[in-house]
Each structure stands twice: as C-alpha cells, then as structure tokens.
PDB file of C-alpha atoms in Angstrom:
ATOM      1  CA  MET A   1     -44.862  25.367-112.033  1.00 38.00           C
ATOM      2  CA  GLY A   2     -41.296  25.935-113.231  1.00 53.00           C
ATOM      3  CA  LYS A   3     -39.167  28.952-112.479  1.00 86.00           C
ATOM      4  CA  LYS A   4     -39.893  32.119-114.406  1.00 91.00           C
ATOM      5  CA  LEU A   5     -38.778  35.720-114.576  1.00 97.00           C
ATOM      6  CA  ARG A   6     -41.276  38.185-113.148  1.00 98.00           C
ATOM      7  CA  ILE A   7     -40.361  41.622-114.428  1.00 98.00           C
ATOM      8  CA  PHE A   8     -42.281  44.784-113.525  1.00 98.00           C
ATOM      9  CA  ILE A   9     -41.680  47.852-115.691  1.00 98.00           C
ATOM     10  CA  GLY A  10     -42.514  51.457-114.868  1.00 97.00           C
ATOM     11  CA  THR A  11     -43.535  53.399-117.955  1.00 96.00           C
ATOM     12  CA  ASP A  12     -45.936  55.939-119.468  1.00 93.00           C
ATOM     13  CA  ARG A  13     -47.624  56.546-122.799  1.00 91.00           C
ATOM     14  CA  TYR A  14     -44.724  58.601-124.176  1.00 93.00           C
ATOM     15  CA  MET A  15     -42.372  55.647-123.922  1.00 96.00           C
ATOM     16  CA  TYR A  16     -43.924  53.241-126.418  1.00 97.00           C
ATOM     17  CA  LYS A  17     -40.740  53.002-128.513  1.00 97.00           C
ATOM     18  CA  ALA A  18     -38.628  52.340-125.438  1.00 98.00           C
ATOM     19  CA  GLU A  19     -41.161  49.729-124.261  1.00 98.00           C
ATOM     20  CA  LYS A  20     -40.784  47.762-127.481  1.00 98.00           C
ATOM     21  CA  VAL A  21     -36.987  47.773-127.397  1.00 98.00           C
ATOM     22  CA  LEU A  22     -36.805  46.881-123.701  1.00 98.00           C
ATOM     23  CA  GLU A  23     -39.206  43.964-124.092  1.00 98.00           C
ATOM     24  CA  TYR A  24     -37.317  42.769-127.169  1.00 98.00           C
ATOM     25  CA  SER A  25     -34.033  42.852-125.245  1.00 98.00           C
ATOM     26  CA  ILE A  26     -35.554  40.908-122.342  1.00 98.00           C
ATOM     27  CA  ARG A  27     -36.930  38.150-124.540  1.00 98.00           C
ATOM     28  CA  LYS A  28     -33.800  38.042-126.699  1.00 98.00           C
ATOM     29  CA  HIS A  29     -31.546  37.217-123.753  1.00 98.00           C
ATOM     30  CA  ALA A  30     -33.861  35.452-121.284  1.00 98.00           C
ATOM     31  CA  SER A  31     -33.069  31.830-120.521  1.00 97.00           C
ATOM     32  CA  LEU A  32     -36.305  31.413-118.524  1.00 97.00           C
ATOM     33  CA  PRO A  33     -39.969  32.068-119.309  1.00 97.00           C
ATOM     34  CA  VAL A  34     -40.807  35.736-118.832  1.00 98.00           C
ATOM     35  CA  GLU A  35     -43.864  37.384-117.275  1.00 98.00           C
ATOM     36  CA  ILE A  36     -43.880  41.156-117.802  1.00 98.00           C
ATOM     37  CA  THR A  37     -46.184  43.520-115.910  1.00 98.00           C
ATOM     38  CA  TRP A  38     -46.416  47.008-117.414  1.00 98.00           C
ATOM     39  CA  MET A  39     -47.012  49.643-114.759  1.00 97.00           C
ATOM     40  CA  ARG A  40     -48.056  52.352-117.199  1.00 96.00           C
ATOM     41  CA  ALA A  41     -48.967  55.788-115.880  1.00 92.00           C
ATOM     42  CA  GLY A  42     -52.316  56.847-117.316  1.00 89.00           C
ATOM     43  CA  ASP A  43     -53.771  53.340-117.449  1.00 93.00           C
ATOM     44  CA  PRO A  44     -56.897  53.043-115.256  1.00 92.00           C
ATOM     45  CA  GLU A  45     -55.225  50.814-112.661  1.00 92.00           C
ATOM     46  CA  TRP A  46     -52.300  53.230-112.317  1.00 93.00           C
ATOM     47  CA  GLN A  47     -54.002  56.378-111.091  1.00 90.00           C
ATOM     48  CA  TRP A  48     -51.895  57.632-108.154  1.00 90.00           C
ATOM     49  CA  ALA A  49     -52.140  60.841-106.165  1.00 87.00           C
ATOM     50  CA  GLY A  50     -48.426  61.633-106.400  1.00 78.00           C
ATOM     51  CA  VAL A  51     -48.047  61.619-110.199  1.00 80.00           C
ATOM     52  CA  PRO A  52     -46.555  64.925-111.479  1.00 73.00           C
ATOM     53  CA  GLY A  53     -48.351  67.156-113.916  1.00 63.00           C
ATOM     54  CA  LYS A  54     -45.608  66.749-116.512  1.00 63.00           C
ATOM     55  CA  PRO A  55     -43.662  63.543-117.201  1.00 63.00           C
ATOM     56  CA  TYR A  56     -40.313  65.326-117.137  1.00 62.00           C
ATOM     57  CA  ASP A  57     -40.859  67.818-114.277  1.00 59.00           C
ATOM     58  CA  SER A  58     -38.751  66.697-111.317  1.00 55.00           C
ATOM     59  CA  SER A  59     -39.797  69.757-109.317  1.00 51.00           C
ATOM     60  CA  GLU A  60     -43.082  67.992-108.635  1.00 57.00           C
ATOM     61  CA  LEU A  61     -43.614  65.170-106.121  1.00 69.00           C
ATOM     62  CA  TRP A  62     -42.165  62.555-108.492  1.00 84.00           C
ATOM     63  CA  ALA A  63     -39.521  62.846-111.208  1.00 83.00           C
ATOM     64  CA  THR A  64     -41.636  60.809-113.668  1.00 88.00           C
ATOM     65  CA  PRO A  65     -45.267  59.663-113.740  1.00 90.00           C
ATOM     66  CA  PHE A  66     -44.149  56.191-112.649  1.00 93.00           C
ATOM     67  CA  THR A  67     -41.436  57.002-110.101  1.00 93.00           C
ATOM     68  CA  CYS A  68     -43.064  55.261-107.113  1.00 94.00           C
ATOM     69  CA  PHE A  69     -44.851  52.431-108.917  1.00 96.00           C
ATOM     70  CA  ARG A  70     -41.909  50.128-108.139  1.00 98.00           C
ATOM     71  CA  PHE A  71     -42.952  49.984-104.490  1.00 98.00           C
ATOM     72  CA  ALA A  72     -46.169  48.199-105.438  1.00 98.00           C
ATOM     73  CA  ILE A  73     -44.211  45.133-106.570  1.00 98.00           C
ATOM     74  CA  PRO A  74     -44.291  43.080-103.337  1.00 98.00           C
ATOM     75  CA  GLU A  75     -48.096  43.206-103.207  1.00 98.00           C
ATOM     76  CA  LEU A  76     -48.528  42.735-106.957  1.00 98.00           C
ATOM     77  CA  ALA A  77     -46.347  39.621-106.691  1.00 98.00           C
ATOM     78  CA  GLY A  78     -48.489  38.240-103.896  1.00 98.00           C
ATOM     79  CA  PHE A  79     -45.709  38.800-101.362  1.00 98.00           C
ATOM     80  CA  ASP A  80     -44.046  35.688-102.737  1.00 97.00           C
ATOM     81  CA  GLY A  81     -40.753  34.951-104.461  1.00 97.00           C
ATOM     82  CA  TYR A  82     -38.367  37.327-106.204  1.00 98.00           C
ATOM     83  CA  ALA A  83     -39.152  39.940-108.839  1.00 98.00           C
ATOM     84  CA  ILE A  84     -37.202  42.387-110.979  1.00 98.00           C
ATOM     85  CA  TYR A  85     -38.031  46.050-111.425  1.00 98.00           C
ATOM     86  CA  ASN A  86     -36.946  48.118-114.431  1.00 98.00           C
ATOM     87  CA  ASP A  87     -37.620  51.638-115.572  1.00 98.00           C
ATOM     88  CA  VAL A  88     -38.677  51.643-119.204  1.00 98.00           C
ATOM     89  CA  ASP A  89     -35.618  53.556-120.461  1.00 98.00           C
ATOM     90  CA  GLN A  90     -33.348  50.525-120.286  1.00 98.00           C
ATOM     91  CA  CYS A  91     -32.051  47.640-122.389  1.00 98.00           C
ATOM     92  CA  TYR A  92     -30.741  44.219-121.378  1.00 98.00           C
ATOM     93  CA  LEU A  93     -27.450  43.129-122.913  1.00 97.00           C
ATOM     94  CA  GLU A  94     -27.277  39.952-120.794  1.00 97.00           C
ATOM     95  CA  ASP A  95     -29.686  37.302-119.521  1.00 98.00           C
ATOM     96  CA  PRO A  96     -32.084  38.817-116.946  1.00 98.00           C
ATOM     97  CA  ALA A  97     -31.978  35.463-115.138  1.00 98.00           C
ATOM     98  CA  LYS A  98     -28.425  36.417-114.117  1.00 98.00           C
ATOM     99  CA  LEU A  99     -29.803  39.587-112.546  1.00 98.00           C
ATOM    100  CA  LEU A 100     -32.522  37.645-110.738  1.00 97.00           C
ATOM    101  CA  ALA A 101     -29.898  35.262-109.358  1.00 97.00           C
ATOM    102  CA  LEU A 102     -28.289  38.193-107.517  1.00 97.00           C
ATOM    103  CA  GLY A 103     -31.370  38.586-105.314  1.00 97.00           C
ATOM    104  CA  ARG A 104     -30.719  38.666-101.576  1.00 96.00           C
ATOM    105  CA  ARG A 105     -32.936  36.883 -99.081  1.00 97.00           C
ATOM    106  CA  GLY A 106     -35.037  39.392 -97.168  1.00 97.00           C
ATOM    107  CA  LYS A 107     -33.688  42.359 -99.127  1.00 98.00           C
ATOM    108  CA  TRP A 108     -34.476  44.966-101.764  1.00 98.00           C
ATOM    109  CA  LEU A 109     -31.340  44.873-103.912  1.00 98.00           C
ATOM    110  CA  SER A 110     -30.223  47.897-105.931  1.00 98.00           C
ATOM    111  CA  TRP A 111     -27.102  49.777-106.987  1.00 96.00           C
ATOM    112  CA  GLY A 112     -26.614  52.519-104.404  1.00 91.00           C
ATOM    113  CA  MET A 113     -29.726  54.686-104.195  1.00 89.00           C
ATOM    114  CA  ARG A 114     -30.639  53.929-107.822  1.00 93.00           C
ATOM    115  CA  ASP A 115     -33.467  51.468-107.291  1.00 96.00           C
ATOM    116  CA  ASP A 116     -34.685  51.962-110.882  1.00 97.00           C
ATOM    117  CA  VAL A 117     -33.161  48.509-111.384  1.00 98.00           C
ATOM    118  CA  SER A 118     -34.014  46.273-108.432  1.00 98.00           C
ATOM    119  CA  VAL A 119     -34.324  42.649-107.396  1.00 98.00           C
ATOM    120  CA  VAL A 120     -36.953  42.361-104.687  1.00 98.00           C
ATOM    121  CA  ASP A 121     -37.611  39.564-102.209  1.00 98.00           C
ATOM    122  CA  CYS A 122     -41.354  40.150-102.169  1.00 98.00           C
ATOM    123  CA  GLY A 123     -41.931  37.862 -99.189  1.00 98.00           C
ATOM    124  CA  ALA A 124     -39.877  40.177 -96.982  1.00 98.00           C
ATOM    125  CA  PHE A 125     -42.771  42.674 -97.058  1.00 98.00           C
ATOM    126  CA  LYS A 126     -45.524  40.221 -96.136  1.00 98.00           C
ATOM    127  CA  ASP A 127     -47.600  41.025 -93.044  1.00 97.00           C
ATOM    128  CA  LYS A 128     -45.495  44.073 -92.206  1.00 98.00           C
ATOM    129  CA  ASP A 129     -47.740  46.665 -90.589  1.00 97.00           C
ATOM    130  CA  TRP A 130     -45.249  49.417 -91.418  1.00 97.00           C
ATOM    131  CA  TRP A 131     -45.429  48.760 -95.190  1.00 98.00           C
ATOM    132  CA  PRO A 132     -48.368  50.558 -96.865  1.00 97.00           C
ATOM    133  CA  SER A 133     -50.867  48.638 -98.941  1.00 97.00           C
ATOM    134  CA  LEU A 134     -51.221  49.343-102.647  1.00 97.00           C
ATOM    135  CA  ALA A 135     -54.502  51.162-101.940  1.00 96.00           C
ATOM    136  CA  GLU A 136     -52.710  53.376 -99.430  1.00 96.00           C
ATOM    137  CA  MET A 137     -49.890  54.048-101.873  1.00 96.00           C
ATOM    138  CA  LYS A 138     -52.331  55.121-104.569  1.00 95.00           C
ATOM    139  CA  SER A 139     -54.101  57.606-102.304  1.00 94.00           C
ATOM    140  CA  SER A 140     -50.960  59.096-100.733  1.00 89.00           C
ATOM    141  CA  GLN A 141     -48.582  61.722-102.014  1.00 86.00           C
ATOM    142  CA  HIS A 142     -45.463  60.031-100.703  1.00 90.00           C
ATOM    143  CA  ARG A 143     -42.142  60.847-102.299  1.00 90.00           C
ATOM    144  CA  ILE A 144     -39.678  58.188-103.347  1.00 92.00           C
ATOM    145  CA  SER A 145     -37.548  59.114-100.343  1.00 92.00           C
ATOM    146  CA  ASP A 146     -40.408  58.108 -98.001  1.00 94.00           C
ATOM    147  CA  TYR A 147     -40.474  54.540 -99.340  1.00 96.00           C
ATOM    148  CA  ARG A 148     -36.696  54.287 -99.418  1.00 96.00           C
ATOM    149  CA  LYS A 149     -36.542  55.347 -95.775  1.00 96.00           C
ATOM    150  CA  LEU A 150     -39.022  52.630 -94.774  1.00 97.00           C
ATOM    151  CA  ILE A 151     -36.898  50.003 -96.517  1.00 98.00           C
ATOM    152  CA  GLU A 152     -33.717  51.381 -94.996  1.00 97.00           C
ATOM    153  CA  ASP A 153     -35.119  51.776 -91.486  1.00 98.00           C
ATOM    154  CA  HIS A 154     -36.285  48.154 -91.419  1.00 98.00           C
ATOM    155  CA  ASP A 155     -32.956  46.799 -92.680  1.00 98.00           C
ATOM    156  CA  LEU A 156     -34.279  45.568 -96.022  1.00 98.00           C
ATOM    157  CA  ALA A 157     -32.019  47.708 -98.227  1.00 98.00           C
ATOM    158  CA  ASP A 158     -29.046  46.121 -99.971  1.00 98.00           C
ATOM    159  CA  ARG A 159     -27.194  48.589-102.178  1.00 97.00           C
ATOM    160  CA  SER A 160     -24.621  46.137-103.514  1.00 97.00           C
ATOM    161  CA  LEU A 161     -25.993  45.441-107.013  1.00 97.00           C
ATOM    162  CA  PRO A 162     -23.023  45.610-109.406  1.00 95.00           C
ATOM    163  CA  ARG A 163     -23.056  48.861-111.322  1.00 94.00           C
ATOM    164  CA  PHE A 164     -22.877  47.142-114.695  1.00 94.00           C
ATOM    165  CA  TRP A 165     -26.465  45.961-114.054  1.00 97.00           C
ATOM    166  CA  ASN A 166     -27.582  49.607-113.977  1.00 96.00           C
ATOM    167  CA  GLN A 167     -25.085  51.323-116.235  1.00 95.00           C
ATOM    168  CA  CYS A 168     -26.139  54.870-116.983  1.00 94.00           C
ATOM    169  CA  ASP A 169     -25.853  55.923-120.606  1.00 93.00           C
ATOM    170  CA  ASP A 170     -22.995  58.384-120.168  1.00 86.00           C
ATOM    171  CA  TYR A 171     -20.767  55.519-118.980  1.00 82.00           C
ATOM    172  CA  ALA A 172     -21.771  52.600-121.217  1.00 74.00           C
ATOM    173  CA  THR A 173     -18.866  50.212-121.803  1.00 71.00           C
ATOM    174  CA  GLY A 174     -18.192  46.746-123.111  1.00 71.00           C
ATOM    175  CA  GLN A 175     -18.869  45.304-119.642  1.00 82.00           C
ATOM    176  CA  THR A 176     -22.403  46.691-119.462  1.00 91.00           C
ATOM    177  CA  CYS A 177     -25.101  44.088-118.719  1.00 96.00           C
ATOM    178  CA  LEU A 178     -28.016  46.525-118.606  1.00 97.00           C
ATOM    179  CA  LEU A 179     -27.906  49.966-120.181  1.00 97.00           C
ATOM    180  CA  HIS A 180     -29.988  52.780-118.680  1.00 97.00           C
ATOM    181  CA  TRP A 181     -30.645  55.872-120.826  1.00 96.00           C
ATOM    182  CA  THR A 182     -31.373  57.892-117.720  1.00 94.00           C
ATOM    183  CA  ASN A 183     -30.694  61.386-119.097  1.00 93.00           C
ATOM    184  CA  MET A 184     -34.057  62.433-120.514  1.00 91.00           C
ATOM    185  CA  ARG A 185     -32.436  65.135-122.643  1.00 93.00           C
ATOM    186  CA  THR A 186     -30.451  62.661-124.743  1.00 96.00           C
ATOM    187  CA  GLN A 187     -32.744  59.594-124.966  1.00 97.00           C
ATOM    188  CA  PRO A 188     -32.374  58.331-128.550  1.00 97.00           C
ATOM    189  CA  TRP A 189     -36.121  57.750-129.100  1.00 97.00           C
ATOM    190  CA  LYS A 190     -36.782  61.465-128.317  1.00 96.00           C
ATOM    191  CA  PRO A 191     -39.992  61.056-126.286  1.00 94.00           C
ATOM    192  CA  PHE A 192     -40.520  64.774-125.455  1.00 92.00           C
ATOM    193  CA  PRO A 193     -39.708  66.833-128.560  1.00 92.00           C
ATOM    194  CA  ASN A 194     -41.724  69.791-127.274  1.00 89.00           C
ATOM    195  CA  ALA A 195     -39.725  69.939-124.062  1.00 88.00           C
ATOM    196  CA  PHE A 196     -36.138  69.148-125.075  1.00 92.00           C
ATOM    197  CA  ASN A 197     -33.840  70.065-127.925  1.00 95.00           C
ATOM    198  CA  TYR A 198     -32.449  66.582-128.562  1.00 96.00           C
ATOM    199  CA  PRO A 199     -29.036  66.128-130.183  1.00 96.00           C
ATOM    200  CA  ASP A 200     -28.918  64.226-133.462  1.00 95.00           C
ATOM    201  CA  LYS A 201     -26.855  61.517-131.765  1.00 96.00           C
ATOM    202  CA  HIS A 202     -26.310  60.522-128.166  1.00 95.00           C
ATOM    203  CA  PRO A 203     -23.067  62.059-126.821  1.00 94.00           C
ATOM    204  CA  ASN A 204     -21.840  58.560-125.920  1.00 93.00           C
ATOM    205  CA  PRO A 205     -21.394  56.638-129.206  1.00 92.00           C
ATOM    206  CA  ASP A 206     -21.776  53.283-127.413  1.00 92.00           C
ATOM    207  CA  ALA A 207     -25.140  54.304-125.978  1.00 94.00           C
ATOM    208  CA  GLN A 208     -26.324  55.402-129.434  1.00 95.00           C
ATOM    209  CA  ARG A 209     -24.990  52.260-131.113  1.00 93.00           C
ATOM    210  CA  ILE A 210     -26.791  49.975-128.670  1.00 94.00           C
ATOM    211  CA  TRP A 211     -30.092  51.777-129.226  1.00 96.00           C
ATOM    212  CA  ASP A 212     -29.683  51.674-133.012  1.00 97.00           C
ATOM    213  CA  GLU A 213     -28.810  47.962-133.003  1.00 96.00           C
ATOM    214  CA  TYR A 214     -31.634  46.861-130.728  1.00 97.00           C
ATOM    215  CA  GLU A 215     -34.243  49.061-132.382  1.00 98.00           C
ATOM    216  CA  ALA A 216     -33.238  47.661-135.795  1.00 98.00           C
ATOM    217  CA  GLU A 217     -33.392  44.106-134.482  1.00 97.00           C
ATOM    218  CA  TYR A 218     -36.825  44.707-132.936  1.00 97.00           C
ATOM    219  CA  LEU A 219     -38.195  46.271-136.131  1.00 96.00           C
ATOM    220  CA  GLY A 220     -36.820  43.381-138.172  1.00 94.00           C
ATOM    221  CA  SER A 221     -38.123  40.655-135.882  1.00 80.00           C
TER     222      SER A 221
END
C-alpha cells in the first residue's frame, strides 16, 4: 500500500461548518491520498467521562467536548506509522504532507504546549504499560495535563513544531501554513450564538479573509 495521510480531527456537532472548510482545505492542498477520522463528541463511539457539560466551558474538566480525544490516536492508528492531529477550528494553507514530513521518530511533535496540531509517531506508544488504553481513557476523568505529563515524563514530547504550522488567528500572516481560529469568541462561522456576542468581522482581517475565501471555494466546489 502506498503512503497516505492519516489525519484525526477532534470536533463536535456545533462545528459542522468548520468541518467542511477544514476537510476542503486538506483535500485542496494534499499531495498524498488522505484518510480522515472524525473524532466527534456526541457520536456513540466518542462517549467519554471527562467531556464538559458545555462545549465552551473551560472551567470544567476539558475546555471542549473533544479536548482529550487526540490521545486516542496511537491506538486508533494501530500503534503504527505517523498520524496528524487537528482541532476542527483550523484550515490548511499548505500541503499537509509537509506537516507529516516534520514527524520525529519516537516523539509526539507539537508547537510548545499547543498539541492541538500534532504529528504523532504512533509506534512509540506500543506496548507501553504506562500509556492508558482507549477503554481506560473513555472511563477516566483525566485532564489534558495528565496525558501531557505522561508524554513529557517518558521523553516523548517534542515541542519544536514551527509556529506557522499552528498559527493562531490573532497572528495570521502571509507565512502561515495552517491557520487556527482558536478564540471561540471570534470564530467566523459563529458556532455558539447563544453564548457569545460575535463581531461582524474577525478583528484580524487576514483571518477573516482566509475563512471567507475557503468557505466560498468549498460552497462552489
């Protein structure tokens, strides 16, 4: 079998517009076949004990209903090969194969502590008695910091992913390879109108322009 991009995306039912744009951006730029796994909070297979009562309430165990789903990736990938993780509120502006190529042997690669974009060597977690199984993850109420500490303590963390592969929306520039609309109060698709008073336009014109362009391209495709 030839090489392919395995991309796992954390999401929930409020993010359907963002899902469409993210998938469009992946397939637009990908130079390799793509296999996407949607880890969607609320779907039967994604019932976890730690999910917060509200999707935007960071005072609960998790900041979002899919915060810790990313740590299921090694097992979901059969503890084999490399995989990419993305939060749903993102958009590729470059080939995701370039991101995959940054993967580090035996490491979980991210930018600083922001592992909402990651390249994971799934084999590094195989047969590790300290790494919880997916069944254990689902029944626990572990915080994201618990999983990060396990990765850090066992020397699997690599925080050297270039920032332009996880460029937060307030700082979008011409060098951005992957844009992350991380501020829930300004996300252009306005997923929580009953919770936030969204501005008409994103405060960063580049972040708004990119959303408008990719949404229009998706709708016209």
